[in-house]
Amino acid sequence: MPKLIIQNGIFITNDENKPVVEGHMVVEHGRIAFIGAELPEPPAPGDEVIDGRRRLYMPGLVNTHGHAAMSLLRGVGDDLALQVWLQEKMWPNEAKFTADDVRAGTLLSILEMLKGGTTCFVDMYDHMDQVALAVEQAGMRASLTRGVIGLCPPDVQQSKLEEAKRFARDWNGKADGRITTMMAPHAAYTCPPDYIEKIVAAAHELNLPIHTHMSETIHEVRENEAQYGLRPVAHLEKLGVFTRPCLVAHAVHLTDEEIDVLCKYDVRISHNIGSNLKLASGVARLPELLNAGVLVSLGTDGAASNNNLDMFEEMRLAALVHKGVSFEPTAVPAWQALRMGTIDGARSIWLQDVGSLQPGMKADFIAIDIDQPHLLPHSNLISHVVYSASAKDVTDVWVDGRELVRNGECKTLDEERIKAEFNACYKRLIV
Amino acid sequence: MPKLIIQNGIFITNDENKPVVEGHMVVEHGRIAFIGAELPEPPAPGDEVIDGRRRLYMPGLVNTHGHAAMSLLRGVGDDLALQVWLQEKMWPNEAKFTADDVRAGTLLSILEMLKGGTTCFVDMYDHMDQVALAVEQAGMRASLTRGVIGLCPPDVQQSKLEEAKRFARDWNGKADGRITTMMAPHAAYTCPPDYIEKIVAAAHELNLPIHTHMSETIHEVRENEAQYGLRPVAHLEKLGVFTRPCLVAHAVHLTDEEIDVLCKYDVRISHNIGSNLKLASGVARLPELLNAGVLVSLGTDGAASNNNLDMFEEMRLAALVHKGVSFEPTAVPAWQALRMGTIDGARSIWLQDVGSLQPGMKADFIAIDIDQPHLLPHSNLISHVVYSASAKDVTDVWVDGRELVRNGECKTLDEERIKAEFNACYKRLIV
């Protein structure tokens, strides 16, 4: 099989022993075969050789929480509190979404993410077959789950759960292994306890992880205490959620004791700093979580509460905001934000061979044009990626060694058609 | 004189009566002659007609605090406290800067700002003739000042002050009126009181405003109290600084009483949220300042503490961070962040005919490509500019009606040459 060889590039590796390599990288059978200063052998006829000068290569970004179809609601409700935003702007509009709408919204988000250097994402939504088909078509990697809201009669609850199980079973390991699945009670405040227990049982039955929203707002925490006598962490612990591998989104409002509980169960957290700021939910205790050894990654959340899906921005916000609010300039240094946006994202969804540029790892990587004013001088490229770069600096994207974006153009998706279909859905849906 | 006519565009105007106009804009003699739904007369032969479809037009961004030449130190010292960063990383390196270095660093920053939609900036630095020449060449607008640090013998103090006066006198109103000047004691912590009084006297003599750093860190406030028995606001008030029109950068740590004093003197504040976060200086009391009626604009500060000069990012940080830390989702809504980044920036430096797209205003405006995934659907374009766009979405830039950037390329500056000279300076300077 012909190899892909990147020559004379600079590589951010996520290898702690040599975080930055100047030299060459060889990709074979979708995995990294070599990275280092000297090529082990010259390119063979048929190999694809890429001139890596003026480019920085790094692992693809991993977005560990979102609702891709919500791009249809970008800008529809801004500057509102979470409950108002959900109940008055999001849910009434989302109730109108058909499978076609979810397809259109998801494809637009995939286009945005992929062109912006995100190679893998987590999605929790409805009509998930459409999301899986879009991921398959795009060539991306994803961990997908049908999020279920249990505020409905028992028969509807049951059919939603069956659908979630069917989706999770059908798609786990599909798209050449690029898709994995999870089970997802939407949140403790949208699922009665017995329903959450049924979802946990289903996750055990299917041997799948659980993804859920948790402790996003003070309001949610207080309501949970009022209704169940427990804060969300203890409540979910009691319902057995943490007996499964678990990724929780947000986790903004945590006590020291709750951090200990999350540590004990090795619960992974998707830190959604941009969305938490925009919805005024607060600032999660990221430095304390990292100190405690919790595995934290980054998520954009949906485009309605961010309002873009630029993972560079999430890395930057994570690196900047916690410094400012803690008065601690060494909080969340650039290298840590970078890991959260890449390898720790992959580990958050239990992918062991994604997230670094090292031999044997899957070849999910991106190229950035570093010959631009805002990325000069080349003093510290890890700093530049976190503190200065943006999605728009990404030129090329590979997943499993396959080139999905070249010179800013997506090769697997028809951008003009996706935008036209998306605009048509928006015009029909939103009044 | 031929007119410039933008046809069939969408315009964010900053006109409170009609913030968004779909239609046409006519520019004549460097000013906006018309904006509205129907062209008053058809284009004449020789007029330049631009097809505005798929573009959003808005006032150019105004960056009200920075040190452009510090791009040479981007990434040189990250994740450090302000005093350490200044004393160990910035000042020793800056001491080596020659006029050529300042020229190279400034041109790179101007390139970054201009291509990113910033049409006007404030600069406080040394070797300011180089900065003024670069502004003149680029075609931008700027308010420039030789920042003086008084930690030196009296004769050196005196010669710095004379140089600052000479620069301010020479360049005020130059470059077809695009350059104005100010007097700038660097900060209360770097200028002895009698020196500040001399600078104030010079500002009176030249009838110029004053620009200074103020109350950036808690450390600074405490040291000021220890040394002079007063917090910085009272200290500067006592020294007569506020008897001149005044723009202060940072103003992070203010009491209610200090906000009242700043209000009383109509002191303008350049809010540097990105830099304040990165240096862990804290989060300024922006909602309180706005409620009190203080005129607040946005600044990037130098590229060494930001680390880019993307004013979209500053608008976004201002809109996001204050919501998150105050738990108030209506704090700093998108329209307010947009005004801070544009018209309130112009007003902060006493420009009355810059910052909105209305007849009679100077034609400083930019175009954004809104036919991109992250800027769809076109639900609320003011929201998209603040919450989703970035410097890289800017396609075209005009100042005084003159096109300086077209399709992302700067027409007045030689980008390749500027980058090469910048890299050469960096390699020579930084060890």
PDB file of N, CA, C and O in Angstrom, chain A residues 71 74 78-80 108 112 277-278 280 307-308 313 316 323 327 329 333-334 371-374 376-377 379 383 387-388 392-393 419 422 426, chain B residues 71 74 78-80 108 112 277-278 280-281 307-308 313 316 323 329 333-334 371-374 376-377 379 383 387-388 392-393 419 426:
ATOM      1  N   SER A  71     -27.034  23.864  14.969  1.00  0.00           N
ATOM      2  CA  SER A  71     -26.582  24.965  14.121  1.00  0.00           C
ATOM      3  C   SER A  71     -27.777  25.693  13.510  1.00  0.00           C
ATOM      4  O   SER A  71     -27.697  26.886  13.237  1.00  0.00           O
ATOM      5  N   ARG A  74     -28.499  28.692  15.581  1.00  0.00           N
ATOM      6  CA  ARG A  74     -27.429  29.656  15.881  1.00  0.00           C
ATOM      7  C   ARG A  74     -27.990  31.086  15.772  1.00  0.00           C
ATOM      8  O   ARG A  74     -28.564  31.448  14.745  1.00  0.00           O
ATOM      9  N   ASP A  78     -30.223  34.659  21.888  1.00  0.00           N
ATOM     10  CA  ASP A  78     -28.981  35.026  22.570  1.00  0.00           C
ATOM     11  C   ASP A  78     -29.278  35.795  23.836  1.00  0.00           C
ATOM     12  O   ASP A  78     -30.334  36.386  23.984  1.00  0.00           O
ATOM     13  N   ASP A  79     -28.282  35.809  24.720  1.00  0.00           N
ATOM     14  CA  ASP A  79     -28.324  36.684  25.891  1.00  0.00           C
ATOM     15  C   ASP A  79     -29.550  36.387  26.760  1.00  0.00           C
ATOM     16  O   ASP A  79     -30.227  37.287  27.251  1.00  0.00           O
ATOM     17  N   LEU A  80     -29.802  35.071  26.938  1.00  0.00           N
ATOM     18  CA  LEU A  80     -30.913  34.607  27.773  1.00  0.00           C
ATOM     19  C   LEU A  80     -30.403  33.582  28.794  1.00  0.00           C
ATOM     20  O   LEU A  80     -29.395  32.927  28.564  1.00  0.00           O
ATOM     21  N   LEU A 108     -24.033  20.759   8.190  1.00  0.00           N
ATOM     22  CA  LEU A 108     -23.402  22.078   8.264  1.00  0.00           C
ATOM     23  C   LEU A 108     -22.389  22.127   9.407  1.00  0.00           C
ATOM     24  O   LEU A 108     -21.286  22.657   9.248  1.00  0.00           O
ATOM     25  N   GLU A 112     -18.329  22.726   9.310  1.00  0.00           N
ATOM     26  CA  GLU A 112     -17.627  23.719  10.123  1.00  0.00           C
ATOM     27  C   GLU A 112     -16.531  23.059  10.962  1.00  0.00           C
ATOM     28  O   GLU A 112     -15.394  23.542  11.001  1.00  0.00           O
ATOM     29  N   LEU A 277     -20.094  30.182  29.725  1.00  0.00           N
ATOM     30  CA  LEU A 277     -19.997  31.637  29.843  1.00  0.00           C
ATOM     31  C   LEU A 277     -21.210  32.286  29.186  1.00  0.00           C
ATOM     32  O   LEU A 277     -21.855  33.152  29.773  1.00  0.00           O
ATOM     33  N   LYS A 278     -21.522  31.854  27.978  1.00  0.00           N
ATOM     34  CA  LYS A 278     -22.571  32.538  27.221  1.00  0.00           C
ATOM     35  C   LYS A 278     -23.932  32.426  27.905  1.00  0.00           C
ATOM     36  O   LYS A 278     -24.719  33.371  27.921  1.00  0.00           O
ATOM     37  N   ALA A 280     -24.258  32.107  31.009  1.00  0.00           N
ATOM     38  CA  ALA A 280     -24.071  32.620  32.372  1.00  0.00           C
ATOM     39  C   ALA A 280     -24.237  31.528  33.411  1.00  0.00           C
ATOM     40  O   ALA A 280     -24.714  31.774  34.522  1.00  0.00           O
ATOM     41  N   ASN A 307     -21.087  30.775  19.927  1.00  0.00           N
ATOM     42  CA  ASN A 307     -21.986  30.248  18.912  1.00  0.00           C
ATOM     43  C   ASN A 307     -21.269  29.618  17.732  1.00  0.00           C
ATOM     44  O   ASN A 307     -21.878  29.445  16.677  1.00  0.00           O
ATOM     45  N   ASN A 308     -19.998  29.289  17.870  1.00  0.00           N
ATOM     46  CA  ASN A 308     -19.370  28.559  16.782  1.00  0.00           C
ATOM     47  C   ASN A 308     -18.862  27.219  17.302  1.00  0.00           C
ATOM     48  O   ASN A 308     -19.017  26.898  18.494  1.00  0.00           O
ATOM     49  N   GLU A 313     -10.875  28.005  19.857  1.00  0.00           N
ATOM     50  CA  GLU A 313     -11.435  28.983  20.782  1.00  0.00           C
ATOM     51  C   GLU A 313     -11.698  28.361  22.150  1.00  0.00           C
ATOM     52  O   GLU A 313     -11.480  29.013  23.179  1.00  0.00           O
ATOM     53  N   ARG A 316      -8.447  28.134  23.878  1.00  0.00           N
ATOM     54  CA  ARG A 316      -8.016  29.470  24.307  1.00  0.00           C
ATOM     55  C   ARG A 316      -8.812  29.932  25.523  1.00  0.00           C
ATOM     56  O   ARG A 316      -8.238  30.455  26.490  1.00  0.00           O
ATOM     57  N   LYS A 323      -7.144  31.475  34.318  1.00  0.00           N
ATOM     58  CA  LYS A 323      -6.098  32.362  34.835  1.00  0.00           C
ATOM     59  C   LYS A 323      -6.729  33.617  35.418  1.00  0.00           C
ATOM     60  O   LYS A 323      -6.431  34.034  36.525  1.00  0.00           O
ATOM     61  N   PHE A 327      -6.689  34.489  39.405  1.00  0.00           N
ATOM     62  CA  PHE A 327      -5.493  35.327  39.615  1.00  0.00           C
ATOM     63  C   PHE A 327      -4.216  34.484  39.610  1.00  0.00           C
ATOM     64  O   PHE A 327      -3.229  34.841  40.252  1.00  0.00           O
ATOM     65  N   PRO A 329      -1.548  33.001  37.083  1.00  0.00           N
ATOM     66  CA  PRO A 329      -1.131  33.004  35.670  1.00  0.00           C
ATOM     67  C   PRO A 329      -0.600  31.666  35.170  1.00  0.00           C
ATOM     68  O   PRO A 329      -0.481  31.482  33.965  1.00  0.00           O
ATOM     69  N   PRO A 333      -1.837  26.008  31.670  1.00  0.00           N
ATOM     70  CA  PRO A 333      -0.880  26.474  30.657  1.00  0.00           C
ATOM     71  C   PRO A 333      -1.245  25.963  29.261  1.00  0.00           C
ATOM     72  O   PRO A 333      -2.067  25.053  29.119  1.00  0.00           O
ATOM     73  N   ALA A 334      -0.617  26.558  28.271  1.00  0.00           N
ATOM     74  CA  ALA A 334      -0.977  26.252  26.878  1.00  0.00           C
ATOM     75  C   ALA A 334      -0.917  24.750  26.584  1.00  0.00           C
ATOM     76  O   ALA A 334      -1.824  24.200  25.941  1.00  0.00           O
ATOM     77  N   ASP A 371       2.545  30.537   8.376  1.00  0.00           N
ATOM     78  CA  ASP A 371       3.251  31.666   7.765  1.00  0.00           C
ATOM     79  C   ASP A 371       2.299  32.870   7.653  1.00  0.00           C
ATOM     80  O   ASP A 371       2.145  33.462   6.588  1.00  0.00           O
ATOM     81  N   GLN A 372       1.668  33.201   8.764  1.00  0.00           N
ATOM     82  CA  GLN A 372       0.726  34.309   8.798  1.00  0.00           C
ATOM     83  C   GLN A 372       1.121  35.249   9.934  1.00  0.00           C
ATOM     84  O   GLN A 372       1.669  34.808  10.953  1.00  0.00           O
ATOM     85  N   PRO A 373       0.798  36.544   9.776  1.00  0.00           N
ATOM     86  CA  PRO A 373       1.239  37.520  10.786  1.00  0.00           C
ATOM     87  C   PRO A 373       0.924  37.115  12.224  1.00  0.00           C
ATOM     88  O   PRO A 373       1.794  37.224  13.094  1.00  0.00           O
ATOM     89  N   HIS A 374      -0.287  36.632  12.479  1.00  0.00           N
ATOM     90  CA  HIS A 374      -0.643  36.364  13.885  1.00  0.00           C
ATOM     91  C   HIS A 374       0.007  35.104  14.437  1.00  0.00           C
ATOM     92  O   HIS A 374      -0.140  34.816  15.621  1.00  0.00           O
ATOM     93  N   LEU A 376       3.376  34.529  13.861  1.00  0.00           N
ATOM     94  CA  LEU A 376       4.807  34.820  13.848  1.00  0.00           C
ATOM     95  C   LEU A 376       5.165  35.620  15.101  1.00  0.00           C
ATOM     96  O   LEU A 376       4.311  36.325  15.628  1.00  0.00           O
ATOM     97  N   PRO A 377       6.414  35.573  15.594  1.00  0.00           N
ATOM     98  CA  PRO A 377       7.499  34.692  15.144  1.00  0.00           C
ATOM     99  C   PRO A 377       7.268  33.260  15.628  1.00  0.00           C
ATOM    100  O   PRO A 377       6.396  33.031  16.458  1.00  0.00           O
ATOM    101  N   SER A 379       8.268  31.456  17.838  1.00  0.00           N
ATOM    102  CA  SER A 379       8.905  31.395  19.155  1.00  0.00           C
ATOM    103  C   SER A 379       8.446  30.167  19.926  1.00  0.00           C
ATOM    104  O   SER A 379       9.243  29.490  20.576  1.00  0.00           O
ATOM    105  N   SER A 383       2.165  27.551  22.134  1.00  0.00           N
ATOM    106  CA  SER A 383       1.519  28.792  22.576  1.00  0.00           C
ATOM    107  C   SER A 383       0.671  29.388  21.462  1.00  0.00           C
ATOM    108  O   SER A 383      -0.472  29.811  21.690  1.00  0.00           O
ATOM    109  N   TYR A 387      -3.102  30.252  21.980  1.00  0.00           N
ATOM    110  CA  TYR A 387      -3.397  31.655  22.267  1.00  0.00           C
ATOM    111  C   TYR A 387      -3.654  32.505  21.026  1.00  0.00           C
ATOM    112  O   TYR A 387      -4.095  33.639  21.151  1.00  0.00           O
ATOM    113  N   SER A 388      -3.354  32.004  19.843  1.00  0.00           N
ATOM    114  CA  SER A 388      -3.500  32.897  18.695  1.00  0.00           C
ATOM    115  C   SER A 388      -4.215  32.302  17.484  1.00  0.00           C
ATOM    116  O   SER A 388      -4.809  33.036  16.712  1.00  0.00           O
ATOM    117  N   LYS A 392      -9.964  28.932  11.275  1.00  0.00           N
ATOM    118  CA  LYS A 392      -9.730  29.369   9.916  1.00  0.00           C
ATOM    119  C   LYS A 392      -8.272  29.230   9.479  1.00  0.00           C
ATOM    120  O   LYS A 392      -7.951  29.438   8.307  1.00  0.00           O
ATOM    121  N   ASP A 393      -7.391  28.901  10.405  1.00  0.00           N
ATOM    122  CA  ASP A 393      -5.981  28.703  10.041  1.00  0.00           C
ATOM    123  C   ASP A 393      -5.702  27.286   9.560  1.00  0.00           C
ATOM    124  O   ASP A 393      -4.602  27.000   9.081  1.00  0.00           O
ATOM    125  N   LYS A 419     -24.944  23.982   2.330  1.00  0.00           N
ATOM    126  CA  LYS A 419     -25.388  25.305   2.783  1.00  0.00           C
ATOM    127  C   LYS A 419     -26.787  25.626   2.246  1.00  0.00           C
ATOM    128  O   LYS A 419     -27.631  26.172   2.966  1.00  0.00           O
ATOM    129  N   PHE A 422     -29.348  23.574   4.115  1.00  0.00           N
ATOM    130  CA  PHE A 422     -29.431  24.100   5.475  1.00  0.00           C
ATOM    131  C   PHE A 422     -30.277  25.375   5.501  1.00  0.00           C
ATOM    132  O   PHE A 422     -31.182  25.524   6.337  1.00  0.00           O
ATOM    133  N   TYR A 426     -33.773  26.084   7.520  1.00  0.00           N
ATOM    134  CA  TYR A 426     -33.924  27.199   8.459  1.00  0.00           C
ATOM    135  C   TYR A 426     -35.137  28.052   8.106  1.00  0.00           C
ATOM    136  O   TYR A 426     -35.943  28.391   8.973  1.00  0.00           O
TER     137      TYR A 426
ATOM    138  N   SER B  71       4.728  42.450  18.853  1.00  0.00           N
ATOM    139  CA  SER B  71       4.559  41.201  18.106  1.00  0.00           C
ATOM    140  C   SER B  71       5.864  40.421  18.065  1.00  0.00           C
ATOM    141  O   SER B  71       5.855  39.195  17.986  1.00  0.00           O
ATOM    142  N   ARG B  74       5.756  37.836  20.760  1.00  0.00           N
ATOM    143  CA  ARG B  74       4.615  36.901  20.837  1.00  0.00           C
ATOM    144  C   ARG B  74       5.139  35.499  21.161  1.00  0.00           C
ATOM    145  O   ARG B  74       5.994  34.978  20.450  1.00  0.00           O
ATOM    146  N   ASP B  78       5.077  33.098  28.182  1.00  0.00           N
ATOM    147  CA  ASP B  78       3.665  32.818  28.464  1.00  0.00           C
ATOM    148  C   ASP B  78       3.496  32.287  29.873  1.00  0.00           C
ATOM    149  O   ASP B  78       4.426  31.756  30.469  1.00  0.00           O
ATOM    150  N   ASP B  79       2.271  32.389  30.348  1.00  0.00           N
ATOM    151  CA  ASP B  79       1.884  31.740  31.593  1.00  0.00           C
ATOM    152  C   ASP B  79       2.753  32.222  32.763  1.00  0.00           C
ATOM    153  O   ASP B  79       3.198  31.438  33.596  1.00  0.00           O
ATOM    154  N   LEU B  80       2.976  33.543  32.799  1.00  0.00           N
ATOM    155  CA  LEU B  80       3.768  34.179  33.862  1.00  0.00           C
ATOM    156  C   LEU B  80       2.977  35.346  34.455  1.00  0.00           C
ATOM    157  O   LEU B  80       2.125  35.927  33.796  1.00  0.00           O
ATOM    158  N   LEU B 108       4.273  44.261  11.039  1.00  0.00           N
ATOM    159  CA  LEU B 108       3.623  42.949  11.123  1.00  0.00           C
ATOM    160  C   LEU B 108       2.278  43.069  11.839  1.00  0.00           C
ATOM    161  O   LEU B 108       1.275  42.482  11.414  1.00  0.00           O
ATOM    162  N   GLU B 112      -1.516  42.342  10.496  1.00  0.00           N
ATOM    163  CA  GLU B 112      -2.483  41.473  11.179  1.00  0.00           C
ATOM    164  C   GLU B 112      -3.779  42.230  11.477  1.00  0.00           C
ATOM    165  O   GLU B 112      -4.876  41.728  11.218  1.00  0.00           O
ATOM    166  N   LEU B 277      -6.958  38.560  31.283  1.00  0.00           N
ATOM    167  CA  LEU B 277      -7.130  37.142  31.601  1.00  0.00           C
ATOM    168  C   LEU B 277      -5.794  36.421  31.512  1.00  0.00           C
ATOM    169  O   LEU B 277      -5.401  35.693  32.421  1.00  0.00           O
ATOM    170  N   LYS B 278      -5.078  36.649  30.424  1.00  0.00           N
ATOM    171  CA  LYS B 278      -3.854  35.876  30.184  1.00  0.00           C
ATOM    172  C   LYS B 278      -2.810  36.148  31.260  1.00  0.00           C
ATOM    173  O   LYS B 278      -2.102  35.241  31.701  1.00  0.00           O
ATOM    174  N   ALA B 280      -3.537  36.997  34.185  1.00  0.00           N
ATOM    175  CA  ALA B 280      -4.181  36.717  35.481  1.00  0.00           C
ATOM    176  C   ALA B 280      -4.338  37.977  36.315  1.00  0.00           C
ATOM    177  O   ALA B 280      -4.283  37.953  37.539  1.00  0.00           O
ATOM    178  N   SER B 281      -4.561  39.105  35.638  1.00  0.00           N
ATOM    179  CA  SER B 281      -4.730  40.365  36.348  1.00  0.00           C
ATOM    180  C   SER B 281      -6.116  40.478  36.963  1.00  0.00           C
ATOM    181  O   SER B 281      -6.325  41.252  37.901  1.00  0.00           O
ATOM    182  N   ASN B 307      -2.737  36.353  22.647  1.00  0.00           N
ATOM    183  CA  ASN B 307      -1.526  36.692  21.910  1.00  0.00           C
ATOM    184  C   ASN B 307      -1.782  37.081  20.461  1.00  0.00           C
ATOM    185  O   ASN B 307      -0.839  37.075  19.672  1.00  0.00           O
ATOM    186  N   ASN B 308      -3.029  37.391  20.115  1.00  0.00           N
ATOM    187  CA  ASN B 308      -3.230  37.903  18.769  1.00  0.00           C
ATOM    188  C   ASN B 308      -3.854  39.297  18.856  1.00  0.00           C
ATOM    189  O   ASN B 308      -4.093  39.825  19.950  1.00  0.00           O
ATOM    190  N   GLU B 313     -12.238  38.727  18.663  1.00  0.00           N
ATOM    191  CA  GLU B 313     -12.050  37.944  19.871  1.00  0.00           C
ATOM    192  C   GLU B 313     -12.250  38.795  21.118  1.00  0.00           C
ATOM    193  O   GLU B 313     -12.811  38.326  22.117  1.00  0.00           O
ATOM    194  N   ARG B 316     -15.880  39.220  21.585  1.00  0.00           N
ATOM    195  CA  ARG B 316     -16.478  37.967  22.066  1.00  0.00           C
ATOM    196  C   ARG B 316     -16.153  37.747  23.544  1.00  0.00           C
ATOM    197  O   ARG B 316     -17.031  37.388  24.336  1.00  0.00           O
ATOM    198  N   LYS B 323     -20.724  37.686  31.403  1.00  0.00           N
ATOM    199  CA  LYS B 323     -21.911  36.874  31.680  1.00  0.00           C
ATOM    200  C   LYS B 323     -21.552  35.750  32.651  1.00  0.00           C
ATOM    201  O   LYS B 323     -22.222  35.537  33.649  1.00  0.00           O
ATOM    202  N   PRO B 329     -26.961  36.474  32.333  1.00  0.00           N
ATOM    203  CA  PRO B 329     -26.879  36.221  30.887  1.00  0.00           C
ATOM    204  C   PRO B 329     -27.167  37.431  30.012  1.00  0.00           C
ATOM    205  O   PRO B 329     -26.879  37.410  28.827  1.00  0.00           O
ATOM    206  N   PRO B 333     -24.651  42.446  26.219  1.00  0.00           N
ATOM    207  CA  PRO B 333     -25.232  41.785  25.036  1.00  0.00           C
ATOM    208  C   PRO B 333     -24.407  42.059  23.777  1.00  0.00           C
ATOM    209  O   PRO B 333     -23.551  42.954  23.760  1.00  0.00           O
ATOM    210  N   ALA B 334     -24.680  41.290  22.748  1.00  0.00           N
ATOM    211  CA  ALA B 334     -23.863  41.364  21.529  1.00  0.00           C
ATOM    212  C   ALA B 334     -23.776  42.790  20.979  1.00  0.00           C
ATOM    213  O   ALA B 334     -22.703  43.252  20.602  1.00  0.00           O
ATOM    214  N   ASP B 371     -21.098  33.850   3.951  1.00  0.00           N
ATOM    215  CA  ASP B 371     -21.580  32.603   3.343  1.00  0.00           C
ATOM    216  C   ASP B 371     -20.695  31.435   3.771  1.00  0.00           C
ATOM    217  O   ASP B 371     -20.198  30.667   2.946  1.00  0.00           O
ATOM    218  N   GLN B 372     -20.484  31.313   5.072  1.00  0.00           N
ATOM    219  CA  GLN B 372     -19.639  30.258   5.608  1.00  0.00           C
ATOM    220  C   GLN B 372     -20.426  29.516   6.686  1.00  0.00           C
ATOM    221  O   GLN B 372     -21.252  30.110   7.378  1.00  0.00           O
ATOM    222  N   PRO B 373     -20.102  28.223   6.874  1.00  0.00           N
ATOM    223  CA  PRO B 373     -20.889  27.424   7.821  1.00  0.00           C
ATOM    224  C   PRO B 373     -21.065  28.090   9.190  1.00  0.00           C
ATOM    225  O   PRO B 373     -22.177  28.106   9.730  1.00  0.00           O
ATOM    226  N   HIS B 374     -19.980  28.641   9.759  1.00  0.00           N
ATOM    227  CA  HIS B 374     -20.103  29.159  11.130  1.00  0.00           C
ATOM    228  C   HIS B 374     -20.872  30.465  11.205  1.00  0.00           C
ATOM    229  O   HIS B 374     -21.126  30.959  12.312  1.00  0.00           O
ATOM    230  N   LEU B 376     -23.834  30.846   9.428  1.00  0.00           N
ATOM    231  CA  LEU B 376     -25.194  30.503   8.992  1.00  0.00           C
ATOM    232  C   LEU B 376     -25.971  29.920  10.170  1.00  0.00           C
ATOM    233  O   LEU B 376     -25.370  29.361  11.064  1.00  0.00           O
ATOM    234  N   PRO B 377     -27.310  30.024  10.195  1.00  0.00           N
ATOM    235  CA  PRO B 377     -28.161  30.771   9.268  1.00  0.00           C
ATOM    236  C   PRO B 377     -28.053  32.276   9.542  1.00  0.00           C
ATOM    237  O   PRO B 377     -27.515  32.670  10.567  1.00  0.00           O
ATOM    238  N   SER B 379     -29.675  34.412  10.937  1.00  0.00           N
ATOM    239  CA  SER B 379     -30.716  34.676  11.935  1.00  0.00           C
ATOM    240  C   SER B 379     -30.514  36.029  12.601  1.00  0.00           C
ATOM    241  O   SER B 379     -31.450  36.783  12.815  1.00  0.00           O
ATOM    242  N   SER B 383     -25.256  39.175  16.306  1.00  0.00           N
ATOM    243  CA  SER B 383     -24.843  38.047  17.144  1.00  0.00           C
ATOM    244  C   SER B 383     -23.691  37.287  16.501  1.00  0.00           C
ATOM    245  O   SER B 383     -22.700  36.950  17.165  1.00  0.00           O
ATOM    246  N   TYR B 387     -20.339  36.651  18.402  1.00  0.00           N
ATOM    247  CA  TYR B 387     -20.200  35.325  19.006  1.00  0.00           C
ATOM    248  C   TYR B 387     -19.569  34.279  18.098  1.00  0.00           C
ATOM    249  O   TYR B 387     -19.234  33.194  18.553  1.00  0.00           O
ATOM    250  N   SER B 388     -19.422  34.568  16.806  1.00  0.00           N
ATOM    251  CA  SER B 388     -18.936  33.488  15.944  1.00  0.00           C
ATOM    252  C   SER B 388     -17.835  33.885  14.957  1.00  0.00           C
ATOM    253  O   SER B 388     -17.036  33.044  14.573  1.00  0.00           O
ATOM    254  N   LYS B 392     -10.246  36.305  10.578  1.00  0.00           N
ATOM    255  CA  LYS B 392     -10.016  35.634   9.303  1.00  0.00           C
ATOM    256  C   LYS B 392     -11.239  35.656   8.390  1.00  0.00           C
ATOM    257  O   LYS B 392     -11.156  35.239   7.236  1.00  0.00           O
ATOM    258  N   ASP B 393     -12.379  36.112   8.881  1.00  0.00           N
ATOM    259  CA  ASP B 393     -13.570  36.194   8.038  1.00  0.00           C
ATOM    260  C   ASP B 393     -13.636  37.499   7.258  1.00  0.00           C
ATOM    261  O   ASP B 393     -14.502  37.670   6.396  1.00  0.00           O
ATOM    262  N   LYS B 419       7.024  40.091   6.482  1.00  0.00           N
ATOM    263  CA  LYS B 419       7.247  38.877   7.272  1.00  0.00           C
ATOM    264  C   LYS B 419       8.729  38.510   7.294  1.00  0.00           C
ATOM    265  O   LYS B 419       9.265  38.116   8.337  1.00  0.00           O
ATOM    266  N   TYR B 426      13.530  39.187  14.602  1.00  0.00           N
ATOM    267  CA  TYR B 426      13.303  38.261  15.713  1.00  0.00           C
ATOM    268  C   TYR B 426      14.537  37.389  15.952  1.00  0.00           C
ATOM    269  O   TYR B 426      14.985  37.222  17.080  1.00  0.00           O
TER     270      TYR B 426
END
